[in-house]
Amino acid sequence: MTFFIAVLLAPFVLVTSVFLLEVAIGLAPMAQKVRNATTPYSAVIVVPAHDEAKTIELTLASLREPSLGIADILVIADNCVDETAAIARRVGVHVVERNEPGRRGKGFALARAQVELQSQRPDVVVVIDADCSIDRASLVALVARVGDSGRPGQTINLLKPGRALPSMVQVSNFAFMLKNLVRQRGLQRLAGSVHLTGTGMALPWAIFAEAPLATADIVEDIKLGLELTKAGTPPVLVEEAIVWSDPSGADGTLKQRERWEGGFLRLARAVGPPTILEGLRRGNAGLLVRGLDMLVPPLTLLMALDLAALALAAALTLGLGAAWWPVWVQFTAVLSATILILLVWAIHGRRFLSAKALATLPFYLLWKIPMYLRLRRGRADDWLRAGR
C-alpha cells in the first residue's frame, strides 16, 4: 500500500516542485538593461476595448504622453454598445469600430488590428488593455527589446496595490504579483521564455502579422505564447518595463478570476502534457519546462489540492498501516511552498497584501469554492467587463 500512496502523491509533489523551483529562482531581480530615452523602432500601441466608456479616456490620456514620438495609438472598439469609440476619437487617436456580435473577443479585436496595420507595418506592435497604464521608460524598454531581439516581449503585468482594499482583493492581487513577477522571472531563467499575459505584450510586426489571433479564448495570450515558443520565437521577459492595472472590487475580482482560471485550467489540460512530450521528443529543455509550468494550477487551488492530498494520504497511511515516508515527502512540499509564499510576501508583497489580509488566506480559498464548482459545470469565455 505504500507504493499506492506514493503513486497517488507523485503528481502533487511534481507540480508543487515545479512551483517551488520557479518561485525560488524568481525571487531575485534579473539584470536590468541600460535604459534609453528613445528607440529607433517605429511602434503602434493597440488598445482593444469592449464597452470601456468609463475608463477609455483616462487610459488614452495616460498613454499619449509616454507614447509621444515613440508610438501611434490604435483603438479597436469591439462590439461596443456604449460611447467608447466616440470618446476615443475625441481624445484624438485612430479608432476602428468592429461590429460582429457572433465573433466577440479580444482575439478578434487584435485580428482586426492586423488588417488595419497592413499599410503602416510598424516595427513593433504593443498591446495595452483599456484599463492599463505604462510609463515612457517602460514603453521605450519594451519596444527596444523587441526590436533588438526580434522576439515577442512581455512586461511585468501588475495590479495597483492598495492596502485599504478588501482583504480578498488584496490576496488576489498578491497572487497576481507572484504569478506575473516572481514566477515569470523563474520561468525566464529556467526555460528562456515566459508567458504572454495579454496586456503589456509586444510583438515584431512580422510575427504579429502572421499570428493566429482570431479567437474568443479568454487565455488566447498564453496559448499564443506557447505556439510562438514552439515555432522558435519564444517571448522574453522585459523586467524593466511594467504595466499597471486598476484592481476590481470583490465581486469584479471573483468574476475575473472565474473567467481566467477556467480558461487556464482548460488550456493546461489540453496543451500541458503534449508540450511536455514535445519537449522530451525534441530534446528541448525550455519547452519541457514550459509544459511542466502549465500543469501548475493557480495559487489557492494548488495549495488546496496539496492539503487535500496530504490529508487523504495521511488517512490512508493510518488506516492501512503503510509507511509514512510518502506523507512526509508531501508534507515537506506543502511546508516548503508555505515558507516560500511567506518569503515572497516579505520581499515583494507587503505593499500588495497587509499582514491582516495575509491572515485571511484560508478564507480566500473558501471564497473561491463556489467559483470552482461553477467551473466544473460550464465555461466562462465571454469577453465581459468585470466591475472595477
C-alpha positions as CSV (number, residue, x, y, z in Angstrom):
1,M,0.0,0.0,0.0
2,T,3.0,2.3,0.5
3,F,3.6,2.2,-3.2
4,F,0.0,3.0,-4.0
5,I,0.1,6.1,-1.7
6,A,3.4,7.2,-3.2
7,V,1.9,6.9,-6.7
8,L,-1.1,8.9,-5.5
9,L,1.0,11.7,-4.2
10,A,3.5,11.8,-7.1
11,P,1.6,14.2,-9.3
12,F,1.1,16.7,-6.4
13,V,4.8,16.5,-5.4
14,L,5.8,17.1,-9.1
15,V,3.6,20.1,-9.7
16,T,4.5,21.6,-6.3
17,S,8.2,21.1,-7.0
18,V,7.9,23.0,-10.3
19,F,6.2,25.8,-8.4
20,L,8.9,25.8,-5.7
21,L,11.7,25.9,-8.3
22,E,10.1,28.8,-10.2
23,V,9.5,30.8,-7.1
24,A,12.9,30.2,-5.5
25,I,14.7,31.1,-8.7
26,G,12.4,34.1,-9.4
27,L,12.9,35.8,-6.0
28,A,15.9,37.8,-7.1
29,P,15.7,40.6,-9.8
30,M,17.1,40.0,-13.2
31,A,19.9,42.0,-14.7
32,Q,18.5,45.3,-15.8
33,K,19.3,46.6,-19.3
34,V,20.5,50.2,-19.7
35,R,17.5,52.4,-20.2
36,N,17.5,54.8,-23.2
37,A,15.3,57.9,-23.6
38,T,14.0,56.8,-27.0
39,T,14.1,54.0,-29.5
40,P,14.9,53.9,-33.3
41,Y,12.0,51.5,-33.9
42,S,8.5,52.5,-35.1
43,A,5.7,51.2,-32.9
44,V,1.9,51.2,-32.6
45,I,0.0,50.7,-29.4
46,V,-3.1,48.7,-30.0
47,V,-5.9,49.1,-27.4
48,P,-8.7,46.5,-27.7
49,A,-11.7,47.9,-26.0
50,H,-15.2,46.5,-25.3
51,D,-17.6,48.9,-23.6
52,E,-14.9,50.8,-21.8
53,A,-16.5,54.3,-21.9
54,K,-15.9,54.7,-18.2
55,T,-12.1,54.2,-18.4
56,I,-11.0,54.7,-22.0
57,E,-10.4,58.5,-21.8
58,L,-8.2,58.2,-18.7
59,T,-6.3,55.2,-20.3
60,L,-5.7,57.1,-23.5
61,A,-4.7,60.3,-21.7
62,S,-2.2,58.2,-19.7
63,L,-0.8,56.7,-22.9
64,R,-0.4,59.8,-25.0
65,E,2.5,61.4,-23.1
66,P,4.6,58.2,-22.8
67,S,4.0,57.4,-26.5
68,L,4.8,60.8,-27.8
69,G,7.5,60.4,-30.5
70,I,7.6,56.7,-30.0
71,A,4.3,55.1,-30.9
72,D,1.0,55.8,-32.5
73,I,-2.2,54.6,-30.8
74,L,-4.9,52.5,-32.4
75,V,-8.1,51.7,-30.5
76,I,-10.2,48.8,-31.7
77,A,-13.7,49.4,-30.3
78,D,-15.0,45.9,-30.4
79,N,-18.8,45.3,-30.4
80,C,-19.4,48.3,-28.2
81,V,-22.9,49.5,-27.2
82,D,-21.6,52.5,-25.3
83,E,-19.6,55.6,-26.2
84,T,-16.2,54.0,-26.2
85,A,-15.4,54.8,-29.9
86,A,-16.7,58.4,-29.7
87,I,-14.7,59.2,-26.5
88,A,-11.6,57.7,-28.0
89,R,-12.0,59.9,-31.2
90,R,-12.4,63.0,-29.0
91,V,-9.0,62.2,-27.4
92,G,-7.5,62.3,-30.9
93,V,-6.4,58.8,-31.6
94,H,-7.2,56.5,-34.5
95,V,-10.3,54.4,-33.8
96,V,-11.6,51.4,-35.7
97,E,-15.1,50.1,-34.8
98,R,-15.8,46.4,-35.2
99,N,-19.4,45.1,-35.0
100,E,-19.6,41.3,-35.3
101,P,-21.6,40.1,-32.3
102,G,-21.0,36.4,-33.2
103,R,-17.3,36.9,-33.1
104,R,-16.7,38.8,-29.9
105,G,-13.5,38.7,-28.0
106,K,-10.1,40.3,-27.6
107,G,-8.5,37.9,-30.1
108,F,-10.9,39.1,-32.8
109,A,-10.1,42.7,-32.0
110,L,-6.4,42.0,-32.3
111,A,-7.0,40.2,-35.6
112,R,-8.8,43.4,-36.9
113,A,-5.7,45.4,-35.9
114,Q,-3.6,43.0,-38.1
115,V,-5.7,44.1,-41.1
116,E,-5.7,47.8,-40.1
117,L,-1.9,48.0,-39.8
118,Q,-1.1,46.2,-43.0
119,S,-0.4,49.6,-44.8
120,Q,1.7,51.0,-41.9
121,R,3.7,47.9,-40.9
122,P,5.3,49.3,-37.7
123,D,8.5,47.6,-36.4
124,V,6.7,46.7,-33.2
125,V,3.1,46.3,-32.1
126,V,2.4,46.8,-28.4
127,V,-0.9,45.6,-26.9
128,I,-2.3,47.5,-23.9
129,D,-5.7,46.7,-22.4
130,A,-8.1,49.6,-22.0
131,D,-7.8,49.7,-18.2
132,C,-4.0,49.8,-18.1
133,S,-1.2,52.3,-18.0
134,I,2.5,52.3,-18.9
135,D,5.2,54.9,-18.3
136,R,7.6,56.2,-21.0
137,A,10.7,54.4,-19.7
138,S,8.8,51.1,-19.7
139,L,7.4,51.6,-23.2
140,V,10.9,52.5,-24.6
141,A,12.4,49.5,-22.9
142,L,9.7,47.2,-24.3
143,V,9.9,48.4,-27.9
144,A,13.7,48.5,-27.9
145,R,14.0,44.9,-26.5
146,V,11.5,43.6,-29.1
147,G,13.1,45.5,-31.9
148,D,16.6,44.4,-31.0
149,S,15.8,40.8,-30.3
150,G,13.2,40.1,-33.0
151,R,11.3,38.2,-30.3
152,P,8.0,38.9,-28.6
153,G,8.4,40.8,-25.3
154,Q,6.3,40.8,-22.1
155,T,6.3,43.5,-19.4
156,I,5.7,42.8,-15.8
157,N,1.9,43.0,-15.5
158,L,0.7,44.1,-12.1
159,L,-2.4,45.3,-10.3
160,K,-2.0,48.6,-8.4
161,P,-1.5,47.9,-4.7
162,G,-4.0,49.2,-2.1
163,R,-3.8,48.1,1.5
164,A,-7.2,49.6,2.1
165,L,-8.8,47.2,-0.4
166,P,-11.0,44.3,0.8
167,S,-8.8,41.5,2.1
168,M,-9.9,39.1,-0.5
169,V,-9.0,41.5,-3.3
170,Q,-5.6,42.1,-1.6
171,V,-4.9,38.3,-1.6
172,S,-5.9,38.1,-5.2
173,N,-3.6,41.0,-6.2
174,F,-0.7,39.3,-4.3
175,A,-1.3,36.0,-6.1
176,F,-1.3,38.0,-9.4
177,M,2.0,39.6,-8.5
178,L,3.5,36.2,-7.5
179,K,2.5,34.8,-10.9
180,N,3.4,37.7,-13.1
181,L,6.6,38.9,-11.4
182,V,8.2,36.1,-9.4
183,R,7.2,33.0,-11.4
184,Q,7.7,34.8,-14.7
185,R,11.3,35.6,-13.6
186,G,11.8,32.0,-12.6
187,L,10.3,30.8,-15.9
188,Q,12.6,33.1,-17.9
189,R,15.7,31.7,-16.1
190,L,14.6,28.1,-16.4
191,A,13.0,28.0,-19.8
192,G,14.5,31.0,-21.6
193,S,10.9,32.3,-22.3
194,V,7.8,33.4,-20.5
195,H,4.0,33.6,-20.9
196,L,2.4,36.4,-22.7
197,T,-0.2,37.9,-20.3
198,G,-2.3,39.8,-22.8
199,T,-1.6,43.4,-21.8
200,G,1.9,44.9,-21.9
201,M,3.0,42.5,-24.6
202,A,4.7,43.5,-27.8
203,L,5.5,41.6,-31.0
204,P,7.7,42.4,-34.0
205,W,5.4,43.2,-37.0
206,A,6.5,40.1,-38.9
207,I,5.2,37.9,-36.0
208,F,2.1,40.0,-35.2
209,A,1.0,40.0,-38.8
210,E,1.0,36.2,-39.1
211,A,-0.1,35.3,-35.6
212,P,-3.3,33.3,-35.2
213,L,-5.2,35.9,-33.2
214,A,-8.8,35.4,-34.2
215,T,-10.2,33.6,-31.2
216,A,-12.6,34.1,-28.3
217,D,-10.5,32.1,-25.9
218,I,-10.0,34.1,-22.7
219,V,-6.4,32.8,-22.4
220,E,-5.5,33.4,-26.0
221,D,-2.4,35.2,-24.9
222,I,-0.9,32.2,-23.1
223,K,-1.8,29.9,-26.0
224,L,-0.2,32.3,-28.4
225,G,3.0,32.5,-26.3
226,L,3.3,28.7,-26.3
227,E,2.7,28.5,-30.1
228,L,5.4,31.1,-30.6
229,T,7.8,29.2,-28.4
230,K,7.3,26.0,-30.4
231,A,7.8,28.0,-33.6
232,G,11.2,29.2,-32.4
233,T,10.4,32.8,-31.3
234,P,9.9,32.4,-27.6
235,P,8.6,35.5,-25.7
236,V,11.2,37.2,-23.5
237,L,10.5,39.0,-20.1
238,V,11.3,42.7,-20.1
239,E,11.6,43.2,-16.4
240,E,12.5,46.9,-16.6
241,A,9.0,47.5,-18.1
242,I,5.9,47.5,-16.0
243,V,2.2,47.8,-16.9
244,W,-0.3,48.6,-14.2
245,S,-4.0,47.9,-14.0
246,D,-6.6,49.1,-11.5
247,P,-7.9,46.3,-9.2
248,S,-11.6,45.4,-9.2
249,G,-13.9,45.3,-6.2
250,A,-14.6,41.9,-4.5
251,D,-17.3,40.9,-7.0
252,G,-15.4,42.0,-10.0
253,T,-12.2,40.2,-8.8
254,L,-14.1,37.0,-8.4
255,K,-15.7,37.3,-11.8
256,Q,-12.3,38.0,-13.4
257,R,-10.7,35.0,-11.6
258,E,-13.5,32.7,-12.7
259,R,-13.1,33.7,-16.3
260,W,-9.3,33.5,-16.4
261,E,-8.8,30.4,-14.2
262,G,-11.5,28.5,-16.1
263,G,-9.8,29.2,-19.4
264,F,-6.3,28.5,-17.9
265,L,-7.3,25.1,-16.5
266,R,-8.9,24.0,-19.8
267,L,-5.8,25.1,-21.7
268,A,-3.5,23.4,-19.2
269,R,-5.2,20.1,-19.7
270,A,-5.2,20.5,-23.5
271,V,-1.6,21.7,-24.0
272,G,0.4,20.9,-20.9
273,P,1.0,17.1,-21.4
274,P,1.6,17.4,-25.2
275,T,4.1,20.2,-24.6
276,I,6.0,18.1,-22.1
277,L,6.1,15.2,-24.6
278,E,7.2,17.5,-27.4
279,G,9.9,18.9,-25.3
280,L,11.2,15.4,-24.5
281,R,10.9,14.3,-28.1
282,R,12.8,17.3,-29.4
283,G,15.3,17.3,-26.5
284,N,14.2,20.9,-25.8
285,A,14.6,21.7,-22.1
286,G,12.9,25.0,-22.4
287,L,9.8,23.5,-24.0
288,L,9.7,20.8,-21.3
289,V,9.8,23.4,-18.6
290,R,7.0,25.4,-20.3
291,G,4.9,22.2,-20.4
292,L,5.5,21.5,-16.7
293,D,4.7,25.1,-15.8
294,M,1.3,24.7,-17.5
295,L,0.5,22.0,-15.0
296,V,0.8,24.3,-12.0
297,P,-2.7,25.5,-11.1
298,P,-3.5,28.9,-9.7
299,L,-2.0,29.5,-6.2
300,T,-5.0,28.8,-4.0
301,L,-6.1,25.8,-6.0
302,L,-2.6,24.4,-5.8
303,M,-2.5,24.8,-2.0
304,A,-6.0,23.3,-1.6
305,L,-5.2,20.3,-3.7
306,D,-1.9,19.8,-1.9
307,L,-3.6,19.9,1.5
308,A,-6.4,17.6,0.4
309,A,-3.8,15.1,-1.0
310,L,-1.8,15.3,2.3
311,A,-4.9,14.7,4.4
312,L,-6.1,11.8,2.2
313,A,-2.6,10.2,2.2
314,A,-2.3,10.5,6.0
315,A,-5.7,8.9,6.5
316,L,-4.8,6.0,4.1
317,T,-1.5,5.5,5.9
318,L,-3.1,5.4,9.3
319,G,-5.9,3.1,8.1
320,L,-3.8,0.7,6.1
321,G,-0.6,0.7,8.2
322,A,1.6,1.8,5.3
323,A,5.0,3.5,5.6
324,W,4.9,7.2,6.4
325,W,7.6,8.4,4.0
326,P,5.3,9.4,1.1
327,V,3.3,11.5,3.6
328,W,6.4,13.2,4.8
329,V,7.5,14.0,1.3
330,Q,4.1,15.6,0.6
331,F,4.2,17.4,3.9
332,T,7.7,18.8,3.1
333,A,6.4,20.1,-0.3
334,V,3.5,21.8,1.4
335,L,5.6,23.3,4.1
336,S,8.3,24.5,1.6
337,A,5.6,26.1,-0.5
338,T,4.1,27.9,2.5
339,I,7.6,29.2,3.6
340,L,8.4,30.4,0.1
341,I,5.0,32.2,-0.2
342,L,5.7,34.0,3.1
343,L,9.2,34.9,1.8
344,V,7.7,36.3,-1.4
345,W,5.3,38.4,0.8
346,A,8.2,39.6,2.9
347,I,10.3,40.6,-0.1
348,H,7.8,41.8,-2.7
349,G,4.3,41.5,-1.3
350,R,3.9,43.8,1.6
351,R,2.6,46.7,-0.5
352,F,0.1,44.4,-2.1
353,L,-1.0,42.5,1.0
354,S,-1.2,43.7,4.5
355,A,-0.4,41.4,7.4
356,K,-4.0,41.4,8.5
357,A,-5.2,40.5,5.0
358,L,-2.5,37.8,4.8
359,A,-4.2,36.1,7.8
360,T,-7.3,35.7,5.7
361,L,-5.6,33.4,3.2
362,P,-7.6,30.3,4.3
363,F,-10.9,32.2,3.9
364,Y,-9.8,33.3,0.4
365,L,-10.0,29.6,-0.6
366,L,-13.5,29.3,0.9
367,W,-14.5,32.5,-1.0
368,K,-13.4,30.8,-4.3
369,I,-15.0,27.3,-3.7
370,P,-18.3,28.4,-5.4
371,M,-16.3,29.6,-8.3
372,Y,-14.6,26.2,-8.8
373,L,-17.9,24.5,-8.5
374,R,-19.3,26.7,-11.3
375,L,-16.2,26.0,-13.4
376,R,-17.0,22.3,-13.2
377,R,-20.4,22.9,-14.7
378,G,-19.5,25.1,-17.6
379,R,-17.3,27.5,-19.5
380,A,-16.6,31.2,-18.8
381,D,-15.2,32.5,-22.1
382,D,-17.1,35.7,-22.9
383,W,-15.2,39.0,-23.1
384,L,-17.2,40.6,-20.3
385,R,-16.1,43.6,-18.3
386,A,-15.8,42.8,-14.6
387,G,-16.7,45.7,-12.4
388,R,-13.7,47.8,-11.4
